[in-house]
Tab-separated table of C-alpha atoms in Angstrom:
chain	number	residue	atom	x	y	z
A	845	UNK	CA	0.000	0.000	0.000
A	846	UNK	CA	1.336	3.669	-0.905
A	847	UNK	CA	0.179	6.695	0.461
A	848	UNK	CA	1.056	10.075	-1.423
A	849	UNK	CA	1.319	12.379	1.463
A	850	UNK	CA	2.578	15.481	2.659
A	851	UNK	CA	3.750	16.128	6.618
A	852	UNK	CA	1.472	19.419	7.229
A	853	UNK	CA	-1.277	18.371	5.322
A	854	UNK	CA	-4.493	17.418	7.341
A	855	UNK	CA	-6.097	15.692	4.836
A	856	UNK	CA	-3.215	13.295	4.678
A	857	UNK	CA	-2.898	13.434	8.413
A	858	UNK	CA	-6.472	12.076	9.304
A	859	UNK	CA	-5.658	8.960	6.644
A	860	UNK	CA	-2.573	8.214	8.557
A	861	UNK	CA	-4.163	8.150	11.562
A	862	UNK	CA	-6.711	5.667	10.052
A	863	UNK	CA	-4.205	3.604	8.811
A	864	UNK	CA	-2.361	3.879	12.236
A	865	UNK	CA	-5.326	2.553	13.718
A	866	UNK	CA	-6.046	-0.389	11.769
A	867	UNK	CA	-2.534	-1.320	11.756
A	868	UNK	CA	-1.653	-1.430	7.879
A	869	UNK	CA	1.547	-0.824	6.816
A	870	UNK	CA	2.495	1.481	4.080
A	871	UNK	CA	4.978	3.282	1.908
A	872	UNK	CA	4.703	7.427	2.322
A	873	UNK	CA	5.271	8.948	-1.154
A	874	UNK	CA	5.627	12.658	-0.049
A	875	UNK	CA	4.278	15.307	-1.794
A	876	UNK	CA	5.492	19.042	-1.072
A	877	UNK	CA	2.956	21.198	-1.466
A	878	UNK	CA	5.516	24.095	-1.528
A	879	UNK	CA	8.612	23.325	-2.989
A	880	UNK	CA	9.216	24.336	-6.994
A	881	UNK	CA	5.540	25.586	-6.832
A	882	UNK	CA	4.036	22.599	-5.846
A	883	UNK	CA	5.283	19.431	-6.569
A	884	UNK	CA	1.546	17.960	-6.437
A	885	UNK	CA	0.734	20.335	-9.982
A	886	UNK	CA	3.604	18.045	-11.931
A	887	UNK	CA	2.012	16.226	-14.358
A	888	UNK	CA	3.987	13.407	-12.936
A	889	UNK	CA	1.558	13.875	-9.703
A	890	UNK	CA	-1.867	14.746	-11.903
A	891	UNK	CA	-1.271	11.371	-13.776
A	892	UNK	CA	-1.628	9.961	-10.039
A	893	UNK	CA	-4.414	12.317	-8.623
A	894	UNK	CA	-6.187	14.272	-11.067
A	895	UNK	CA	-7.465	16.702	-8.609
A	896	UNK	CA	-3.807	17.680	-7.831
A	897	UNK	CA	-4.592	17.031	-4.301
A	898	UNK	CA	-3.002	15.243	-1.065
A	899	UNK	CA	-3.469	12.499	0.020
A	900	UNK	CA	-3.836	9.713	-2.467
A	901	UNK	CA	-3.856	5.460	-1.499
A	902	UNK	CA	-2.622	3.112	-3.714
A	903	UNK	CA	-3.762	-0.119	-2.548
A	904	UNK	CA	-2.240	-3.378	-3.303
A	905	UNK	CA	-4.800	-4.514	-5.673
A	906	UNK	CA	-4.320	-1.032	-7.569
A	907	UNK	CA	-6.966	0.693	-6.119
A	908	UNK	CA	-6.424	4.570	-6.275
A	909	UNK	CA	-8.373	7.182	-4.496
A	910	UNK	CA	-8.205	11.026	-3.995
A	911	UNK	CA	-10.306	12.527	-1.371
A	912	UNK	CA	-9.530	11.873	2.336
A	913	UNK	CA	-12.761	11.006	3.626
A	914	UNK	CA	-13.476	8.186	0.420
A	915	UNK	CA	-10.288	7.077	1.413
A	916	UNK	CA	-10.853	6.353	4.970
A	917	UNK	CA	-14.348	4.942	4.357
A	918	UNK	CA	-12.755	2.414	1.722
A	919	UNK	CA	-10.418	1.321	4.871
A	920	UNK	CA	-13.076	0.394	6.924
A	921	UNK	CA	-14.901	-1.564	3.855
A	922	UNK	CA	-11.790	-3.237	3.219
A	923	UNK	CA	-9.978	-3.588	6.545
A	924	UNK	CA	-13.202	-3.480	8.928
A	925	UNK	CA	-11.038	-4.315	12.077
A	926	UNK	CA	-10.921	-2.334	14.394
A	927	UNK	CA	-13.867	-0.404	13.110
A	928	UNK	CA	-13.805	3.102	12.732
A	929	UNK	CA	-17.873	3.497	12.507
A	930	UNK	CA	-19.991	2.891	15.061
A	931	UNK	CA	-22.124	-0.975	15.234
A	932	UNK	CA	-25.461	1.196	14.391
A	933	UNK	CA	-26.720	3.303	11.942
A	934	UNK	CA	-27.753	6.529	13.758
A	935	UNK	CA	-24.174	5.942	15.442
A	936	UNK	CA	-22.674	6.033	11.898
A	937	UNK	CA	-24.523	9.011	10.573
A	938	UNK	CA	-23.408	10.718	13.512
A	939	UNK	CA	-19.421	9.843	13.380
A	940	UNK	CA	-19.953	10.957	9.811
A	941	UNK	CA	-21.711	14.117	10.383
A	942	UNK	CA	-19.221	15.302	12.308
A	943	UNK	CA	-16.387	14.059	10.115
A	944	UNK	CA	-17.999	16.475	7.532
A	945	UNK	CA	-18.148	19.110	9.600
A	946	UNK	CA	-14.312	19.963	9.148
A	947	UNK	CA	-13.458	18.164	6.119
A	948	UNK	CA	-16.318	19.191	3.974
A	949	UNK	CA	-17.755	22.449	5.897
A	950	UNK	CA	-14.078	23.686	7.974
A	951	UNK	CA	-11.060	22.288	5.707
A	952	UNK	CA	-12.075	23.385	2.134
A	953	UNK	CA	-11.948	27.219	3.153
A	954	UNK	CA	-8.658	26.744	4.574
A	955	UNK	CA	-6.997	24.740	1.638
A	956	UNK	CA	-3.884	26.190	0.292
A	957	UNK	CA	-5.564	26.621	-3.045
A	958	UNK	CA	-8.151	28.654	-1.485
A	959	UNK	CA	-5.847	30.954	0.417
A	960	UNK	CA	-3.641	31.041	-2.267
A	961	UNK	CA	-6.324	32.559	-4.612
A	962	UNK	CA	-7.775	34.697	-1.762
A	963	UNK	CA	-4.337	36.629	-1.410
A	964	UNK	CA	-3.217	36.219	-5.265
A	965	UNK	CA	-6.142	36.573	-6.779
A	966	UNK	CA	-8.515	38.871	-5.107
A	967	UNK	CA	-5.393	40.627	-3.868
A	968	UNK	CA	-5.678	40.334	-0.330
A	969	UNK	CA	-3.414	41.231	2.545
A	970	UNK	CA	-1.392	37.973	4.572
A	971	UNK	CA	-3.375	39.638	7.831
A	972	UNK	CA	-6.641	39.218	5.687
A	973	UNK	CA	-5.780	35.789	4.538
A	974	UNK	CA	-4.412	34.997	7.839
A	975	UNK	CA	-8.019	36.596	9.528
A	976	UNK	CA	-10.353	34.408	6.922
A	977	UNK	CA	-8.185	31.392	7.597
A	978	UNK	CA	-8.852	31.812	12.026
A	979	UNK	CA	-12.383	32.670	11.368
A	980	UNK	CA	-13.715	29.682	9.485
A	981	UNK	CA	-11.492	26.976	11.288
A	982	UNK	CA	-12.721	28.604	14.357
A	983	UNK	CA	-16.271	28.503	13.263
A	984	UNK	CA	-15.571	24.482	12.402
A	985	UNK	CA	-14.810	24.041	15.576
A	986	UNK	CA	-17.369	25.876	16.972
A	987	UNK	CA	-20.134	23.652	15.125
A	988	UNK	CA	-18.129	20.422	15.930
A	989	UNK	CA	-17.906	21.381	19.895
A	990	UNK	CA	-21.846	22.118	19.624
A	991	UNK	CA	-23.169	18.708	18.090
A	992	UNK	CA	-20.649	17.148	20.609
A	993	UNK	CA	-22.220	18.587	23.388
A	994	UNK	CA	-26.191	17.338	21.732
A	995	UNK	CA	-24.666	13.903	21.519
A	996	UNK	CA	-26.033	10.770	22.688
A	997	UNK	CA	-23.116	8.915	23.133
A	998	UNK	CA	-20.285	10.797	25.298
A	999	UNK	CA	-17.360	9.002	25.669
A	1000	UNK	CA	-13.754	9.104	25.707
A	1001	UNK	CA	-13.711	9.740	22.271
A	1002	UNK	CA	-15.776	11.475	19.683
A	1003	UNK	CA	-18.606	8.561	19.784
A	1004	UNK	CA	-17.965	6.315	22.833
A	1005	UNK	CA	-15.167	4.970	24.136
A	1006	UNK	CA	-12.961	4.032	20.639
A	1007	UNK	CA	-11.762	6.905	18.217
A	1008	UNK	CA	-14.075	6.637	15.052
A	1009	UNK	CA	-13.360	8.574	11.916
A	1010	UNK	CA	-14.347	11.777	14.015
A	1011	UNK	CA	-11.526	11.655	16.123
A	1012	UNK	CA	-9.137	11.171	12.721
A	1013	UNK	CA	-10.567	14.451	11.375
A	1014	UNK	CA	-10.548	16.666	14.589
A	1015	UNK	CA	-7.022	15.846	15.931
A	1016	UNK	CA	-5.181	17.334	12.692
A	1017	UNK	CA	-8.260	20.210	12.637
A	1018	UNK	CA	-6.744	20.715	16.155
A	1019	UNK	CA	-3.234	20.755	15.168
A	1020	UNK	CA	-3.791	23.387	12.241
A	1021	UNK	CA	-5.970	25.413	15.050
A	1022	UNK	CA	-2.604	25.963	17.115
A	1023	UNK	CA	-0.795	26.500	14.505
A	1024	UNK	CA	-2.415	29.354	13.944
A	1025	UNK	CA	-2.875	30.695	17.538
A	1026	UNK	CA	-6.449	30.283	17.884
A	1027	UNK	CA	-7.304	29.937	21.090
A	1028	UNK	CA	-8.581	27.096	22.194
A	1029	UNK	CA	-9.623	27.732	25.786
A	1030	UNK	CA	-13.132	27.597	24.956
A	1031	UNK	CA	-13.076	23.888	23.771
A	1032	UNK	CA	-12.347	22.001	26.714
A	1033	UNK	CA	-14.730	19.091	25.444
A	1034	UNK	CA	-12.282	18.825	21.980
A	1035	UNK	CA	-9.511	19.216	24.129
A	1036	UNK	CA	-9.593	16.251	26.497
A	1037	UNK	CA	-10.913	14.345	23.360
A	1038	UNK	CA	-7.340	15.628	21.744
A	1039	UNK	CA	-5.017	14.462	24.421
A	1040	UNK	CA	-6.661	11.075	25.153
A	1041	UNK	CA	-6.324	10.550	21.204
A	1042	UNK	CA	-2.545	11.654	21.823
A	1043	UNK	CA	-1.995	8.856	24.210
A	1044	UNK	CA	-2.617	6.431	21.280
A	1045	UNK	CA	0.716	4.603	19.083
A	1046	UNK	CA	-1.408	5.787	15.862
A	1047	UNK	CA	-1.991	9.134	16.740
A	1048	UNK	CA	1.532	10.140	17.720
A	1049	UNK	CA	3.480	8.367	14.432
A	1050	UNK	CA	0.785	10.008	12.686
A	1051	UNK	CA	1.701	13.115	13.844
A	1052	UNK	CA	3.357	15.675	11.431
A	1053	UNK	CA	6.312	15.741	13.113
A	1054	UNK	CA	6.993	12.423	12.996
A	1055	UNK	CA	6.738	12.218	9.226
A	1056	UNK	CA	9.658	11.589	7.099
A	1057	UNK	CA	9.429	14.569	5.205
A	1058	UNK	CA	8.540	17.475	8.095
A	1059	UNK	CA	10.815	20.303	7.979
């Protein structure tokens, strides 16, 4: 299995965390987002990933697919144990829901595409860019912390007492949130879900530091 990755990404993050999880072994093809422009526009990378995006899985049965989220739910298809999803279906819709809530609702708006057009494009300051970044990853949060606090299954985790895909999406969410200094003060519910995910083997060789290719 081969995962085109790159250290800072979150997208890639959250699938390594998966993987991590599940315990499958892999080869990490990095892919710098900055260097020479972008090594993911090559047309080396596009015959990969059309999309020009990170992450990409190659599996061993030659498999490919973009999108974090389509890559993680092909894991649990595929590799079902330990399972990612809750056992029952308003569990699942929930673990999803809030899986969606960053990578579909928070992520996009902070992509470096996006920010690179918001500042290039429609000519924006870095404090600008920097201020639209803060204010939709803090609004991500702020939606993920409220449907946490509705939930019907409090745990350790996300959902219960395992990490699901919700706790693979919020920990890198979480890292990009310090990153840049938003205060996180008034999540203490994400917080303790963030460090009991930190005491896990897949969560801290998952970790962008840890990669092979962090600067």
């Amino acid at each position: 299995m081969k995962l085109y990755t790159y250290f800072r990404s979150s997208a890639a993050y959250r699938v390594r965390i998966a993987l991590g999880l599940k315990a499958l072994d892999y080869d990490a093809v990095p892919v710098h987002l900055l260097r020479g422009g972008g090594e993911q526009l090559a047309d080396a990378y596009r015959q990969v990933n059309p999309s020009a995006l990170v992450p990409t899985l190659v599996d061993d049965n030659g498999v490919v697919i973009g999108q974090s989220l389509a890559i993680l739910e092909y894991l649990e298809e595929t590799r079902p144990s330990p399972p990612l999803l809750p056992g029952d279906a308003a569990g699942r819709a929930h673990v999803r829901a809030l899986a969606l809530t960053l990578v579909a609702d928070t992520h996009p708006l902070g992509n470096l595409r996006v920010l690179k057009y918001v500042k290039g494009e429609l000519g924006q300051s870095e404090q600008a860019k920097l201020a639209w970044q803060r204010h939709w990853l803090r609004e991500g949060l702020l939606t993920f912390d409220a449907m946490l606090a509705r939930a019907a299954n409090p745990g350790a985790y996300c959902h219960g007492d395992t990490p699901t895909l919700a706790d693979c999406c919020l920990v890198p969410q979480l890292f990009n949130a310090r990153r840049f200094d938003i205060d996180l003060a008034p999540f203490p519910a994400l917080l303790r879900i963030d460090a009991a995910c930190a005491q896990l083997p897949a969560f801290q060789l998952a970790h962008p530091a840890r990669q092979p290719d962090a600067e």
